[in-house]
Structure formats: structure tokens, C-alpha cells
């Protein structure tokens, strides 16, 4: 798209604006308007590619001159996008943004739009800066995970972490605190996320942390998702099934009949059969069989169907 010289985001207009920003008493307000305008977002990267080092550094210096001001810019949808395009353009510019991000790290990581700036920084910063940011993530991980946008940001950092050591340390933090996070409105999404990575060590550690609590979690919407993911992995499936088998019959009946919990019991039957764990499948069937008539007209009807097919198979074999 070719922009005219009259466009607020034409090259000449941008240069003039920067000069005015430098000289005017309202320079921060002018820059804020430039950074947060809904116009010219797609062309911003092309424009800054024509700036020399001093112009880029002047812009970054103004943007990071005050932490509250910087937060207002990056909390804005378009401000966040433009700041992301400024990351990685030079060592000096990155140094300014690095200090600004660390100064308000928790606030940035838990904000809808500002968090994308931190996520991008983890990708493009040099290794020294990345490692310091990883340490901040580790320090704040549990608190960040409990926020609506923080849990999303934390999941993205786990995916993007290119240092195996720090990535494993992050997974260990989640696994050690899996019970706490699984019962949290937003933290449970982080546990679900790490289980979807199919990291056997992490999955096993999550299962160990949740041992004795899987039945409780199975009654809850998001908790049941976590238990189902544990059932899908051979390294953790046995721990969950054993807990179901140890559950008293009345509680197991309520779980199998419940709107949410029935999926966990059904999954347990399916995976033990699929993984050829005949012993566990047989024990589950035997424990559930006396409850079959109570499951027929409930959310557990699919469980009753499996039990019925097993009953028919047994009669045929005899």
C-alpha cells in the first residue's frame, strides 16, 4: 500500500513528528498518539526500517522514559503491536525495552496486550537478557498463572523457551504445584497445557502431585480435563485408575452418573482396554458392574453400554 505525504503514517510525516516530539512540551502525548493509532499498523515496520540508529534510540528512549507511560502504550492493542516491531532492531534499543519490561514485569505478563511484548522479547533478545527474563518468569510463575491473560502468556513462554534447562525448570514449577494450579480458575489451563506437551517426565510429576486428588478433580469441569489427559498417557494412567479402584462404590457411582465425571470413568475404561491393561480394565468392570442398572438412565449411560457388552461377552464365553 502506497501512502501519500499527507497520511499520518507517511515517511515524511513520521520524521517530522519525531522532530516535533523531541522539541515540543507535549512530546510524550504526540508519541502516544502515534504509537496507539489504529491507522498504519501494517506499515510501521517498513517505516522504522528507514530510521537511523539515533532516531530509533530516541523513540525507544521516549517510550521507556516513564514506567507508567510505557505501560499505557503496551496495554493498548496497537501500541503493543508497534512496540513488538521495535524489539530486536538494535542492541541499544533492546537494552532500553529490556529495562522497561523488567521494571513492570508482572504487570506486563498479566495484561492482555502488554504480555505479547514480553513474549516477543523472550524470543528476540540476546541470551543474557533472555536468561534474566526466564528467571523473572520462574520467580513469578505461580502468580502469573492465576491471571486470565497471565496463564496464556506463561504457556507461550513455555513453548518458546529455547533453553532446555529453563524450560524444564518451568515445567517442574508447574508439576510441583499441580494441585494448587488445578484448583485455580486460570491456573488449571497451565496444567492442561504442559500435559499437552507430552513430556513424559513432566506428566509423571504432575500425576505424582495429584495422587489422591484425581477423583475430587474429576467432578470439576476443568479438573476432569486434567485427569483425562493423565489417563491418556501410559506413564500416569495406572496411578489414576488405581485411585478410581480405591474409591468407595457410592462415590464412584456418583462420579460415573455425574455430567462431568462420567467422561473420566468412560476414558478410564477406554484407555485400559486400548493399552491392553487387561488387569486394570477387568478390575474396573468388576467394580462398576453392580452399578450398571443405576447408570442406564443417567449421564453414565455410555459406561453402562460398555458394561453390558462385557456382560454379554462373558455369557458367550461360558
XYZ file of C-alpha atoms in Angstrom:
318
model
C 0.000 0.000 0.000
C 1.455 3.390 -1.054
C 0.747 6.241 1.325
C 0.566 9.887 0.343
C 2.693 12.519 2.049
C -0.466 13.709 3.823
C -1.005 10.349 5.504
C -0.371 10.446 9.273
C 1.929 7.460 8.773
C 3.821 8.585 5.673
C 7.606 8.625 5.956
C 7.887 12.416 5.886
C 5.096 12.868 8.429
C 6.734 10.365 10.769
C 10.117 12.091 10.544
C 8.511 15.474 11.212
C 6.548 14.057 14.110
C 9.706 12.693 15.669
C 11.360 16.081 15.428
C 8.307 17.728 16.992
C 8.265 15.090 19.700
C 11.866 15.972 20.525
C 11.204 19.694 20.694
C 7.657 20.001 21.990
C 6.489 20.073 25.597
C 3.766 17.622 24.562
C 6.240 15.137 23.038
C 5.029 12.140 25.057
C 1.421 12.792 24.160
C 2.326 13.058 20.476
C 4.295 9.814 20.598
C 1.470 8.092 22.455
C -0.950 9.092 19.704
C 1.460 7.844 17.038
C 2.003 4.501 18.779
C -1.628 3.797 19.632
C -3.336 4.944 16.433
C -5.370 2.279 14.687
C -4.047 3.554 11.346
C -0.833 2.476 9.657
C -0.059 -0.521 11.865
C 0.913 -2.758 8.959
C 3.239 -0.100 7.527
C 5.004 0.670 10.823
C 7.735 -1.949 10.359
C 8.579 -0.636 6.892
C 8.736 2.897 8.213
C 11.059 2.191 11.137
C 13.358 0.234 8.815
C 14.218 3.591 7.216
C 15.141 5.198 10.558
C 18.779 5.567 11.538
C 20.109 4.386 14.893
C 19.723 7.755 16.602
C 16.068 8.063 15.567
C 15.263 4.539 16.753
C 17.039 5.133 20.042
C 15.261 8.451 20.546
C 11.887 6.779 20.028
C 12.719 3.910 22.405
C 14.125 6.322 24.973
C 10.936 8.385 24.991
C 8.719 5.299 25.124
C 10.583 3.930 28.156
C 11.214 7.257 29.909
C 8.452 6.592 32.437
C 7.182 3.149 33.512
C 3.542 4.238 33.789
C 3.697 5.828 30.349
C 5.281 2.708 28.878
C 2.538 0.575 30.432
C -0.162 2.751 28.881
C 1.401 2.275 25.451
C 1.863 -1.503 25.641
C -1.558 -2.059 27.210
C -3.035 -0.619 24.053
C -3.708 -3.121 21.266
C -1.922 -1.078 18.598
C 0.762 0.215 20.937
C 1.667 -3.365 21.818
C 1.942 -4.327 18.157
C 4.209 -1.394 17.336
C 6.491 -1.929 20.325
C 6.848 -5.582 19.299
C 8.084 -4.403 15.891
C 10.722 -2.271 17.613
C 12.129 -5.241 19.544
C 15.225 -6.816 18.032
C 16.067 -3.894 15.717
C 19.253 -2.956 17.604
C 21.182 -3.804 20.760
C 20.795 -0.295 22.213
C 17.041 -0.191 21.590
C 16.618 -3.661 23.103
C 18.519 -2.541 26.206
C 16.001 0.251 26.813
C 12.986 -2.004 26.357
C 14.619 -4.747 28.438
C 14.924 -2.441 31.444
C 11.354 -1.167 30.975
C 9.899 -4.675 30.757
C 11.741 -5.921 33.846
C 10.636 -2.860 35.821
C 6.960 -3.762 35.303
C 7.379 -7.451 34.537
C 4.414 -8.826 36.493
C 2.040 -6.110 35.253
C 3.123 -6.712 31.675
C 2.884 -10.510 31.844
C -0.669 -10.400 33.208
C -2.085 -7.863 30.739
C -3.979 -8.862 27.596
C -1.887 -6.878 25.104
C 1.252 -5.950 27.052
C 2.037 -9.635 27.620
C 2.716 -10.067 23.893
C 5.569 -7.576 24.225
C 7.240 -9.719 26.908
C 6.618 -12.912 24.907
C 8.211 -11.342 21.833
C 11.137 -10.080 23.909
C 11.895 -13.606 25.154
C 12.179 -14.687 21.506
C 14.338 -11.866 20.082
C 16.526 -10.692 22.992
C 20.111 -11.960 23.288
C 20.853 -14.940 25.539
C 21.961 -12.866 28.533
C 18.736 -10.858 28.545
C 16.657 -14.000 27.887
C 18.118 -15.775 30.895
C 17.309 -12.871 33.194
C 13.753 -12.826 31.844
C 13.478 -16.591 32.365
C 14.496 -16.070 35.992
C 11.731 -13.499 36.378
C 9.233 -15.937 34.842
C 10.322 -18.638 37.292
C 10.008 -16.234 40.215
C 6.513 -15.044 39.306
C 5.246 -18.197 37.553
C 2.613 -19.260 40.099
C 1.223 -15.742 40.461
C 1.205 -15.124 36.706
C -0.609 -18.431 36.145
C -3.559 -17.282 38.260
C -4.473 -14.416 35.928
C -6.661 -14.724 32.840
C -4.024 -13.388 30.454
C -1.087 -14.392 32.614
C -1.803 -18.094 32.156
C -1.828 -17.578 28.367
C 1.472 -15.670 28.485
C 3.091 -18.315 30.690
C 2.015 -21.059 28.293
C 3.537 -19.137 25.388
C 6.842 -18.678 27.223
C 6.967 -22.413 27.976
C 6.509 -23.141 24.258
C 9.038 -20.521 23.093
C 11.752 -21.227 25.692
C 14.789 -22.305 23.688
C 16.904 -23.186 26.715
C 16.156 -26.791 27.818
C 17.339 -26.092 31.366
C 14.952 -23.201 31.958
C 12.125 -24.935 30.118
C 12.471 -27.980 32.377
C 12.631 -25.759 35.448
C 9.385 -24.100 34.377
C 7.758 -27.489 33.843
C 8.983 -28.560 37.295
C 7.390 -25.489 38.905
C 4.061 -26.340 37.267
C 4.314 -30.039 38.139
C 5.250 -29.450 41.791
C 2.319 -27.069 42.198
C -0.122 -29.006 40.006
C -2.690 -29.466 42.794
C -2.784 -25.773 43.623
C -2.958 -24.786 39.950
C -5.510 -27.454 39.013
C -7.955 -25.992 41.515
C -7.438 -22.433 40.300
C -9.794 -20.785 37.788
C -6.941 -19.866 35.416
C -4.036 -21.924 36.722
C -5.683 -25.155 35.571
C -5.102 -24.088 31.967
C -1.343 -24.125 32.587
C -1.523 -27.700 33.906
C -3.605 -28.712 30.881
C -1.052 -27.036 28.627
C 2.015 -28.827 29.997
C 0.225 -32.172 29.756
C -0.446 -31.493 26.063
C 3.315 -31.203 25.518
C 3.583 -34.977 26.118
C 6.747 -34.562 28.157
C 6.870 -37.899 29.999
C 8.883 -36.607 32.946
C 6.571 -33.647 33.483
C 3.428 -35.771 33.055
C 4.671 -38.269 35.641
C 5.495 -35.459 38.084
C 2.053 -33.892 37.625
C 0.439 -37.284 38.311
C 2.500 -37.699 41.487
C 1.440 -34.231 42.690
C -2.226 -35.041 42.011
C -2.161 -38.542 43.502
C -5.096 -38.930 45.870
C -6.930 -35.933 44.406
C -7.924 -37.190 40.947
C -11.441 -38.213 41.973
C -12.088 -34.789 43.507
C -10.827 -33.091 40.343
C -12.949 -35.377 38.165
C -16.137 -33.794 39.500
C -14.971 -30.372 38.234
C -15.159 -29.257 34.613
C -11.548 -28.231 34.066
C -10.192 -30.650 36.647
C -11.733 -33.515 34.700
C -9.851 -32.374 31.586
C -6.597 -32.700 33.512
C -7.459 -36.177 34.782
C -8.417 -37.294 31.280
C -5.039 -36.103 29.952
C -3.320 -38.141 32.666
C -5.342 -41.181 31.625
C -4.185 -40.791 28.036
C -0.505 -41.151 28.986
C 0.842 -44.598 29.876
C 3.243 -43.086 32.392
C 0.350 -41.736 34.504
C -2.696 -43.801 33.514
C -2.125 -46.503 36.136
C -1.997 -44.012 39.018
C -5.375 -42.547 38.094
C -7.074 -45.929 37.556
C -5.772 -47.257 40.876
C -7.300 -44.217 42.580
C -10.634 -44.913 40.902
C -10.448 -48.520 42.078
C -9.735 -47.425 45.658
C -12.701 -45.048 45.604
C -15.698 -46.303 47.623
C -18.537 -47.619 45.496
C -21.047 -44.911 46.369
C -18.643 -42.167 45.390
C -17.676 -43.971 42.204
C -21.376 -44.295 41.354
C -21.887 -40.546 41.821
C -18.858 -39.836 39.655
C -19.986 -42.182 36.882
C -23.505 -40.675 36.908
C -22.376 -37.047 37.020
C -22.463 -34.746 33.997
C -18.719 -34.155 34.130
C -17.226 -37.125 35.967
C -18.739 -39.756 33.670
C -16.231 -38.792 30.980
C -13.337 -39.663 33.304
C -14.728 -43.108 34.142
C -15.507 -43.744 30.477
C -11.991 -42.650 29.492
C -10.504 -44.985 32.119
C -12.370 -47.943 30.621
C -11.365 -46.988 27.087
C -7.646 -46.442 27.732
C -7.137 -49.548 29.842
C -8.686 -51.571 27.034
C -6.740 -49.732 24.311
C -3.421 -50.047 26.167
C -4.126 -53.715 26.759
C -4.059 -53.334 30.545
C -6.371 -56.309 30.975
C -5.878 -56.396 34.740
C -6.951 -52.792 35.285
C -9.802 -52.997 32.776
C -11.145 -56.169 34.440
C -10.927 -54.626 37.923
C -12.772 -51.506 36.768
C -15.521 -53.546 35.118
C -15.954 -55.697 38.215
C -16.212 -52.633 40.443
C -18.683 -50.878 38.137
C -20.834 -53.891 37.158
C -23.070 -53.789 40.270
C -23.844 -50.146 39.399
C -24.884 -50.840 35.825
C -28.636 -50.505 36.391
C -28.078 -47.141 38.118
C -26.121 -45.817 35.148
C -28.597 -46.672 32.383
C -30.747 -43.557 32.647
C -28.067 -41.070 33.618
C -25.029 -39.320 32.197
C -23.257 -42.634 32.683
C -25.292 -44.466 30.010
C -22.212 -44.939 27.788
C -20.433 -46.587 30.715
C -23.443 -48.886 31.157
C -23.217 -49.845 27.472
C -19.589 -50.940 27.880
C -20.505 -52.951 30.967
C -23.378 -54.567 29.082
C -21.074 -55.598 26.228
C -18.661 -57.117 28.725
C -21.514 -58.992 30.394
C -22.669 -60.403 27.051
C -19.105 -61.404 26.167
C -18.743 -63.242 29.458
C -22.018 -65.131 28.970
C -20.993 -66.130 25.449
C -17.610 -67.395 26.589
C -19.261 -69.511 29.246
